[in-house]
Amino acid sequence: MIKLAPSILAADFNILGEQINLVENAGAEYLHIDVMDGNYVPSISFGMPVIASIRKHTKLIFDVHLMVEEPIRYLEDFKEVGADIITIHAEACKHLHKTITKIKELGCKVGVSLNPSTPLDVLEYVLNEIDMVLIMSVNPGFGGQAFIPETLLKIKDLKEMASRKGASIDIQVDGGISMDNVEDVISAGANVIVSGTSIFSGDIQDNIKKYKEIFKKYS
Ligand code: DX5
Ligand code: ZN
């Protein structure tokens, strides 16, 4: 089943709660929450207090994408404010295996994210330990960037790697996804689709409905 993970980075923060309700009622599976620290990536987005306050008003699965240097320092905090899935960047961890283990100990699902230029090799010895790989299809840090087409080959290669290793992982893709290119991403092997701009611009519920109609062709 293909899942949709709307990224609240593109939401209107003045009415964030209302927009999350729309996302939930329209049937999105995850809420993608982009945390940026101004160090690992140039931008600063938001952190624990925002997540804690939206947690009280929705049952959506919180898919927390940490664009944070040495995220191991904050894992308990993100668990405490309501993260269900914690995704870390392989490039931002000094000790990737240790960071993965800690997320599992906290009882969260683990995702590992790779930037566009990061090869899949870094996953070779951890792929069977994790629940999801997040393939970045833009350089992390900002919404609204253009999709990098080389990502499609990387998704295919990851799919092959996972089957060679017998790893049952979700393949999430994030950055520059729209209704025009989402089918290419799904055909390449992705099953969790992140999108900010294409969901929060215009009619949120209608956008989600259109994505779900596309997904039906692949279920
Ligand atoms: C980028 C973030 C993305 C971003 C996607 O660093 O990780 O989740 O919100 O936004 P769009 O869909 O606008 O590219
Ligand atoms: Zn993201």
PDB file of C-alpha atoms and ligand atoms in Angstrom:
ATOM      1  CA  MET A   1       0.000   0.000   0.000  1.00  0.00           C
ATOM      2  CA  ILE A   2       1.252   3.468  -0.902  1.00  0.00           C
ATOM      3  CA  LYS A   3       1.172   5.941   1.979  1.00  0.00           C
ATOM      4  CA  LEU A   4       1.003   9.720   1.887  1.00  0.00           C
ATOM      5  CA  ALA A   5       3.026  11.846   4.303  1.00  0.00           C
ATOM      6  CA  PRO A   6       2.106  15.542   3.988  1.00  0.00           C
ATOM      7  CA  SER A   7       4.936  17.773   5.207  1.00  0.00           C
ATOM      8  CA  ILE A   8       3.753  20.531   7.527  1.00  0.00           C
ATOM      9  CA  LEU A   9       6.768  22.626   6.577  1.00  0.00           C
ATOM     10  CA  ALA A  10       4.532  24.002   3.806  1.00  0.00           C
ATOM     11  CA  ALA A  11       1.518  24.563   6.099  1.00  0.00           C
ATOM     12  CA  ASP A  12       0.143  27.905   7.247  1.00  0.00           C
ATOM     13  CA  PHE A  13       1.437  27.963  10.839  1.00  0.00           C
ATOM     14  CA  ASN A  14      -1.173  30.493  11.850  1.00  0.00           C
ATOM     15  CA  ILE A  15      -3.822  27.798  11.347  1.00  0.00           C
ATOM     16  CA  LEU A  16      -1.652  24.719  11.714  1.00  0.00           C
ATOM     17  CA  GLY A  17      -4.166  22.759  13.807  1.00  0.00           C
ATOM     18  CA  GLU A  18      -6.961  23.320  11.304  1.00  0.00           C
ATOM     19  CA  GLN A  19      -4.772  22.253   8.428  1.00  0.00           C
ATOM     20  CA  ILE A  20      -3.692  19.087  10.243  1.00  0.00           C
ATOM     21  CA  ASN A  21      -7.374  18.251  10.775  1.00  0.00           C
ATOM     22  CA  LEU A  22      -7.952  18.592   7.042  1.00  0.00           C
ATOM     23  CA  VAL A  23      -5.008  16.299   6.329  1.00  0.00           C
ATOM     24  CA  GLU A  24      -6.301  13.705   8.793  1.00  0.00           C
ATOM     25  CA  ASN A  25      -9.883  13.816   7.562  1.00  0.00           C
ATOM     26  CA  ALA A  26      -8.743  13.458   3.961  1.00  0.00           C
ATOM     27  CA  GLY A  27      -7.098  10.141   4.876  1.00  0.00           C
ATOM     28  CA  ALA A  28      -3.354  10.803   4.852  1.00  0.00           C
ATOM     29  CA  GLU A  29      -1.480   8.090   6.742  1.00  0.00           C
ATOM     30  CA  TYR A  30       1.457  10.035   8.177  1.00  0.00           C
ATOM     31  CA  LEU A  31       2.186  13.600   9.196  1.00  0.00           C
ATOM     32  CA  HIS A  32       5.712  14.429   8.030  1.00  0.00           C
ATOM     33  CA  ILE A  33       7.405  16.760  10.501  1.00  0.00           C
ATOM     34  CA  ASP A  34      10.615  18.421   9.309  1.00  0.00           C
ATOM     35  CA  VAL A  35      12.918  19.478  12.133  1.00  0.00           C
ATOM     36  CA  MET A  36      15.841  21.623  10.962  1.00  0.00           C
ATOM     37  CA  ASP A  37      18.592  22.743  13.309  1.00  0.00           C
ATOM     38  CA  GLY A  38      20.389  25.524  11.386  1.00  0.00           C
ATOM     39  CA  ASN A  39      23.569  23.456  11.602  1.00  0.00           C
ATOM     40  CA  TYR A  40      23.142  20.234   9.661  1.00  0.00           C
ATOM     41  CA  VAL A  41      20.998  22.250   7.237  1.00  0.00           C
ATOM     42  CA  PRO A  42      21.033  26.046   6.840  1.00  0.00           C
ATOM     43  CA  SER A  43      17.421  26.549   7.940  1.00  0.00           C
ATOM     44  CA  ILE A  44      15.758  26.414  11.334  1.00  0.00           C
ATOM     45  CA  SER A  45      12.151  25.159  11.332  1.00  0.00           C
ATOM     46  CA  PHE A  46      10.542  24.210  14.657  1.00  0.00           C
ATOM     47  CA  GLY A  47      11.057  21.772  17.488  1.00  0.00           C
ATOM     48  CA  MET A  48       9.610  19.982  20.474  1.00  0.00           C
ATOM     49  CA  PRO A  49       7.016  22.501  21.753  1.00  0.00           C
ATOM     50  CA  VAL A  50       5.272  22.633  18.388  1.00  0.00           C
ATOM     51  CA  ILE A  51       5.208  18.838  18.077  1.00  0.00           C
ATOM     52  CA  ALA A  52       3.925  18.442  21.654  1.00  0.00           C
ATOM     53  CA  SER A  53       1.075  20.824  21.057  1.00  0.00           C
ATOM     54  CA  ILE A  54      -0.127  19.294  17.772  1.00  0.00           C
ATOM     55  CA  ARG A  55       0.187  15.784  19.254  1.00  0.00           C
ATOM     56  CA  LYS A  56      -2.801  16.487  21.520  1.00  0.00           C
ATOM     57  CA  HIS A  57      -5.136  17.049  18.587  1.00  0.00           C
ATOM     58  CA  THR A  58      -4.471  14.305  16.069  1.00  0.00           C
ATOM     59  CA  LYS A  59      -4.070  10.551  15.844  1.00  0.00           C
ATOM     60  CA  LEU A  60      -1.960  10.710  12.686  1.00  0.00           C
ATOM     61  CA  ILE A  61       1.320   8.820  12.743  1.00  0.00           C
ATOM     62  CA  PHE A  62       4.068  11.353  13.458  1.00  0.00           C
ATOM     63  CA  ASP A  63       6.861  10.829  10.960  1.00  0.00           C
ATOM     64  CA  VAL A  64       9.626  13.030  12.336  1.00  0.00           C
ATOM     65  CA  HIS A  65      12.414  13.842   9.881  1.00  0.00           C
ATOM     66  CA  LEU A  66      15.396  15.096  11.845  1.00  0.00           C
ATOM     67  CA  MET A  67      17.704  17.309   9.798  1.00  0.00           C
ATOM     68  CA  VAL A  68      19.804  17.668  12.906  1.00  0.00           C
ATOM     69  CA  GLU A  69      23.524  17.168  13.618  1.00  0.00           C
ATOM     70  CA  GLU A  70      24.151  14.309  16.061  1.00  0.00           C
ATOM     71  CA  PRO A  71      20.435  13.575  16.584  1.00  0.00           C
ATOM     72  CA  ILE A  72      21.302  10.997  19.242  1.00  0.00           C
ATOM     73  CA  ARG A  73      21.316  13.941  21.687  1.00  0.00           C
ATOM     74  CA  TYR A  74      17.576  14.562  21.251  1.00  0.00           C
ATOM     75  CA  LEU A  75      15.955  11.161  20.667  1.00  0.00           C
ATOM     76  CA  GLU A  76      14.283  10.882  24.094  1.00  0.00           C
ATOM     77  CA  ASP A  77      12.852  14.379  23.674  1.00  0.00           C
ATOM     78  CA  PHE A  78      11.283  13.543  20.322  1.00  0.00           C
ATOM     79  CA  LYS A  79       9.852  10.305  21.683  1.00  0.00           C
ATOM     80  CA  GLU A  80       8.407  12.197  24.632  1.00  0.00           C
ATOM     81  CA  VAL A  81       6.622  14.783  22.497  1.00  0.00           C
ATOM     82  CA  GLY A  82       4.990  12.080  20.393  1.00  0.00           C
ATOM     83  CA  ALA A  83       7.178  10.870  17.534  1.00  0.00           C
ATOM     84  CA  ASP A  84       6.138   7.489  16.116  1.00  0.00           C
ATOM     85  CA  ILE A  85       8.793   7.233  13.417  1.00  0.00           C
ATOM     86  CA  ILE A  86      12.147   8.949  13.861  1.00  0.00           C
ATOM     87  CA  THR A  87      14.247   9.443  10.741  1.00  0.00           C
ATOM     88  CA  ILE A  88      17.853  10.487  11.074  1.00  0.00           C
ATOM     89  CA  HIS A  89      20.370  11.431   8.391  1.00  0.00           C
ATOM     90  CA  ALA A  90      23.203   8.935   7.985  1.00  0.00           C
ATOM     91  CA  GLU A  91      25.510  11.880   7.219  1.00  0.00           C
ATOM     92  CA  ALA A  92      24.636  13.608  10.504  1.00  0.00           C
ATOM     93  CA  CYS A  93      25.465  10.677  12.807  1.00  0.00           C
ATOM     94  CA  LYS A  94      28.963   9.914  14.064  1.00  0.00           C
ATOM     95  CA  HIS A  95      27.722   6.511  15.167  1.00  0.00           C
ATOM     96  CA  LEU A  96      24.858   5.509  12.904  1.00  0.00           C
ATOM     97  CA  HIS A  97      24.325   2.009  14.290  1.00  0.00           C
ATOM     98  CA  LYS A  98      24.277   3.295  17.853  1.00  0.00           C
ATOM     99  CA  THR A  99      21.741   5.985  16.950  1.00  0.00           C
ATOM    100  CA  ILE A 100      19.502   3.416  15.233  1.00  0.00           C
ATOM    101  CA  THR A 101      19.691   1.138  18.266  1.00  0.00           C
ATOM    102  CA  LYS A 102      18.692   3.945  20.594  1.00  0.00           C
ATOM    103  CA  ILE A 103      15.616   4.826  18.509  1.00  0.00           C
ATOM    104  CA  LYS A 104      14.540   1.169  18.624  1.00  0.00           C
ATOM    105  CA  GLU A 105      15.058   1.016  22.383  1.00  0.00           C
ATOM    106  CA  LEU A 106      12.735   3.976  22.735  1.00  0.00           C
ATOM    107  CA  GLY A 107      10.037   2.000  20.926  1.00  0.00           C
ATOM    108  CA  CYS A 108       9.906   4.143  17.793  1.00  0.00           C
ATOM    109  CA  LYS A 109      10.178   2.999  14.190  1.00  0.00           C
ATOM    110  CA  VAL A 110      13.512   3.926  12.627  1.00  0.00           C
ATOM    111  CA  GLY A 111      14.129   5.653   9.328  1.00  0.00           C
ATOM    112  CA  VAL A 112      17.532   6.457   7.845  1.00  0.00           C
ATOM    113  CA  SER A 113      17.744   9.258   5.323  1.00  0.00           C
ATOM    114  CA  LEU A 114      20.311   9.749   2.573  1.00  0.00           C
ATOM    115  CA  ASN A 115      21.056  13.009   0.770  1.00  0.00           C
ATOM    116  CA  PRO A 116      21.079  12.975  -3.028  1.00  0.00           C
ATOM    117  CA  SER A 117      24.863  12.468  -3.232  1.00  0.00           C
ATOM    118  CA  THR A 118      25.142   9.863  -0.456  1.00  0.00           C
ATOM    119  CA  PRO A 119      25.650   6.347  -1.846  1.00  0.00           C
ATOM    120  CA  LEU A 120      23.515   3.434  -0.693  1.00  0.00           C
ATOM    121  CA  ASP A 121      26.622   1.637   0.663  1.00  0.00           C
ATOM    122  CA  VAL A 122      26.231   3.255   4.073  1.00  0.00           C
ATOM    123  CA  LEU A 123      23.104   1.115   4.524  1.00  0.00           C
ATOM    124  CA  GLU A 124      24.819  -2.193   3.759  1.00  0.00           C
ATOM    125  CA  TYR A 125      25.204  -3.296   7.381  1.00  0.00           C
ATOM    126  CA  VAL A 126      22.182  -1.599   8.916  1.00  0.00           C
ATOM    127  CA  LEU A 127      19.434  -2.246   6.387  1.00  0.00           C
ATOM    128  CA  ASN A 128      18.054  -5.235   8.283  1.00  0.00           C
ATOM    129  CA  GLU A 129      17.891  -3.172  11.479  1.00  0.00           C
ATOM    130  CA  ILE A 130      15.654  -0.387  10.213  1.00  0.00           C
ATOM    131  CA  ASP A 131      12.035   0.130   9.155  1.00  0.00           C
ATOM    132  CA  MET A 132      12.372   2.765   6.471  1.00  0.00           C
ATOM    133  CA  VAL A 133      14.878   4.447   4.179  1.00  0.00           C
ATOM    134  CA  LEU A 134      14.205   8.052   3.244  1.00  0.00           C
ATOM    135  CA  ILE A 135      15.701   8.888  -0.125  1.00  0.00           C
ATOM    136  CA  MET A 136      16.040  12.659  -0.406  1.00  0.00           C
ATOM    137  CA  SER A 137      15.100  13.865  -3.861  1.00  0.00           C
ATOM    138  CA  VAL A 138      16.305  17.411  -3.081  1.00  0.00           C
ATOM    139  CA  ASN A 139      19.128  18.643  -0.877  1.00  0.00           C
ATOM    140  CA  PRO A 140      17.513  18.957   2.541  1.00  0.00           C
ATOM    141  CA  GLY A 141      16.775  22.300   4.122  1.00  0.00           C
ATOM    142  CA  PHE A 142      13.964  23.920   2.170  1.00  0.00           C
ATOM    143  CA  GLY A 143      10.564  23.134   0.742  1.00  0.00           C
ATOM    144  CA  GLY A 144       9.605  23.978  -2.810  1.00  0.00           C
ATOM    145  CA  GLN A 145      12.787  22.779  -4.569  1.00  0.00           C
ATOM    146  CA  ALA A 146      12.954  20.914  -7.878  1.00  0.00           C
ATOM    147  CA  PHE A 147      13.015  17.091  -7.876  1.00  0.00           C
ATOM    148  CA  ILE A 148      16.447  15.636  -8.751  1.00  0.00           C
ATOM    149  CA  PRO A 149      15.798  12.998 -11.462  1.00  0.00           C
ATOM    150  CA  GLU A 150      18.821  10.779 -10.587  1.00  0.00           C
ATOM    151  CA  THR A 151      16.818   9.845  -7.497  1.00  0.00           C
ATOM    152  CA  LEU A 152      14.752   7.426  -9.568  1.00  0.00           C
ATOM    153  CA  LEU A 153      17.748   5.191 -10.247  1.00  0.00           C
ATOM    154  CA  LYS A 154      18.696   5.346  -6.576  1.00  0.00           C
ATOM    155  CA  ILE A 155      15.219   4.159  -5.543  1.00  0.00           C
ATOM    156  CA  LYS A 156      15.474   1.230  -7.971  1.00  0.00           C
ATOM    157  CA  ASP A 157      18.926   0.328  -6.673  1.00  0.00           C
ATOM    158  CA  LEU A 158      17.678   0.462  -3.089  1.00  0.00           C
ATOM    159  CA  LYS A 159      14.752  -1.785  -3.932  1.00  0.00           C
ATOM    160  CA  GLU A 160      17.196  -4.336  -5.362  1.00  0.00           C
ATOM    161  CA  MET A 161      19.521  -4.014  -2.383  1.00  0.00           C
ATOM    162  CA  ALA A 162      16.631  -4.610   0.019  1.00  0.00           C
ATOM    163  CA  SER A 163      15.502  -7.698  -1.817  1.00  0.00           C
ATOM    164  CA  ARG A 164      19.074  -9.055  -2.011  1.00  0.00           C
ATOM    165  CA  LYS A 165      19.405  -8.623   1.746  1.00  0.00           C
ATOM    166  CA  GLY A 166      15.882  -9.838   2.544  1.00  0.00           C
ATOM    167  CA  ALA A 167      15.129  -6.546   4.294  1.00  0.00           C
ATOM    168  CA  SER A 168      11.488  -5.526   4.475  1.00  0.00           C
ATOM    169  CA  ILE A 169      11.726  -1.766   4.498  1.00  0.00           C
ATOM    170  CA  ASP A 170       9.513   1.096   3.467  1.00  0.00           C
ATOM    171  CA  ILE A 171      11.034   3.358   0.840  1.00  0.00           C
ATOM    172  CA  GLN A 172      10.130   6.982   1.452  1.00  0.00           C
ATOM    173  CA  VAL A 173      10.924   9.783  -0.965  1.00  0.00           C
ATOM    174  CA  ASP A 174      10.990  13.459  -0.028  1.00  0.00           C
ATOM    175  CA  GLY A 175      11.425  16.662  -1.996  1.00  0.00           C
ATOM    176  CA  GLY A 176       9.949  18.169  -5.130  1.00  0.00           C
ATOM    177  CA  ILE A 177       7.190  15.590  -5.496  1.00  0.00           C
ATOM    178  CA  SER A 178       4.057  16.601  -7.364  1.00  0.00           C
ATOM    179  CA  MET A 179       1.165  14.855  -9.048  1.00  0.00           C
ATOM    180  CA  ASP A 180       3.177  15.054 -12.275  1.00  0.00           C
ATOM    181  CA  ASN A 181       6.158  13.004 -11.087  1.00  0.00           C
ATOM    182  CA  VAL A 182       4.744  10.861  -8.263  1.00  0.00           C
ATOM    183  CA  GLU A 183       4.002   7.936 -10.577  1.00  0.00           C
ATOM    184  CA  ASP A 184       7.662   7.794 -11.645  1.00  0.00           C
ATOM    185  CA  VAL A 185       8.657   7.645  -7.987  1.00  0.00           C
ATOM    186  CA  ILE A 186       6.159   4.872  -7.236  1.00  0.00           C
ATOM    187  CA  SER A 187       7.133   2.896 -10.349  1.00  0.00           C
ATOM    188  CA  ALA A 188      10.770   3.080  -9.249  1.00  0.00           C
ATOM    189  CA  GLY A 189       9.807   1.390  -5.958  1.00  0.00           C
ATOM    190  CA  ALA A 190       8.822   4.009  -3.373  1.00  0.00           C
ATOM    191  CA  ASN A 191       5.847   3.357  -1.129  1.00  0.00           C
ATOM    192  CA  VAL A 192       5.822   6.376   1.225  1.00  0.00           C
ATOM    193  CA  ILE A 193       5.404   9.721  -0.502  1.00  0.00           C
ATOM    194  CA  VAL A 194       6.259  12.991   1.223  1.00  0.00           C
ATOM    195  CA  SER A 195       4.991  16.262  -0.149  1.00  0.00           C
ATOM    196  CA  GLY A 196       4.712  19.775   1.245  1.00  0.00           C
ATOM    197  CA  THR A 197       4.093  22.312  -1.490  1.00  0.00           C
ATOM    198  CA  SER A 198       1.804  20.189  -3.661  1.00  0.00           C
ATOM    199  CA  ILE A 199      -0.466  19.381  -0.719  1.00  0.00           C
ATOM    200  CA  PHE A 200      -0.614  22.660   1.186  1.00  0.00           C
ATOM    201  CA  SER A 201      -0.976  24.935  -1.869  1.00  0.00           C
ATOM    202  CA  GLY A 202      -4.622  25.324  -2.800  1.00  0.00           C
ATOM    203  CA  ASP A 203      -7.296  22.916  -1.552  1.00  0.00           C
ATOM    204  CA  ILE A 204      -5.581  20.524   0.869  1.00  0.00           C
ATOM    205  CA  GLN A 205      -8.334  17.922   0.938  1.00  0.00           C
ATOM    206  CA  ASP A 206      -8.738  17.942  -2.814  1.00  0.00           C
ATOM    207  CA  ASN A 207      -4.979  17.563  -3.299  1.00  0.00           C
ATOM    208  CA  ILE A 208      -4.892  14.568  -0.966  1.00  0.00           C
ATOM    209  CA  LYS A 209      -7.888  13.024  -2.724  1.00  0.00           C
ATOM    210  CA  LYS A 210      -6.108  13.352  -6.072  1.00  0.00           C
ATOM    211  CA  TYR A 211      -2.955  11.715  -4.710  1.00  0.00           C
ATOM    212  CA  LYS A 212      -5.002   8.864  -3.292  1.00  0.00           C
ATOM    213  CA  GLU A 213      -6.707   8.313  -6.637  1.00  0.00           C
ATOM    214  CA  ILE A 214      -3.278   7.988  -8.261  1.00  0.00           C
ATOM    215  CA  PHE A 215      -2.148   5.570  -5.506  1.00  0.00           C
ATOM    216  CA  LYS A 216      -5.160   3.296  -6.117  1.00  0.00           C
ATOM    217  CA  LYS A 217      -3.689   2.320  -9.485  1.00  0.00           C
ATOM    218  CA  TYR A 218      -0.741   0.781  -7.639  1.00  0.00           C
ATOM    219  CA  SER A 219      -2.481  -1.040  -4.793  1.00  0.00           C
TER     220      SER A 219
HETATM  221  C1  DX5 B   1      13.123  19.323   2.736  1.00  0.00           C
HETATM  222  C2  DX5 B   1      12.115  18.623   3.621  1.00  0.00           C
HETATM  223  C3  DX5 B   1      10.891  18.221   2.886  1.00  0.00           C
HETATM  224  C4  DX5 B   1      10.065  19.370   2.370  1.00  0.00           C
HETATM  225  C5  DX5 B   1       9.376  18.889   1.120  1.00  0.00           C
HETATM  226  O1  DX5 B   1      14.318  19.460   3.401  1.00  0.00           O
HETATM  227  O2  DX5 B   1      12.670  17.456   4.176  1.00  0.00           O
HETATM  228  O3  DX5 B   1      10.083  17.361   3.664  1.00  0.00           O
HETATM  229  O4  DX5 B   1       9.123  19.821   3.274  1.00  0.00           O
HETATM  230  O5  DX5 B   1       8.752  19.976   0.542  1.00  0.00           O
HETATM  231  P1  DX5 B   1       8.325  19.989  -0.987  1.00  0.00           P
HETATM  232  O6  DX5 B   1       7.313  18.896  -1.163  1.00  0.00           O
HETATM  233  O7  DX5 B   1       7.767  21.342  -1.142  1.00  0.00           O
HETATM  234  O8  DX5 B   1       9.562  19.755  -1.803  1.00  0.00           O
HETATM  235 ZN    ZN B   2      11.298  15.955   5.107  1.00  0.00          ZN
END
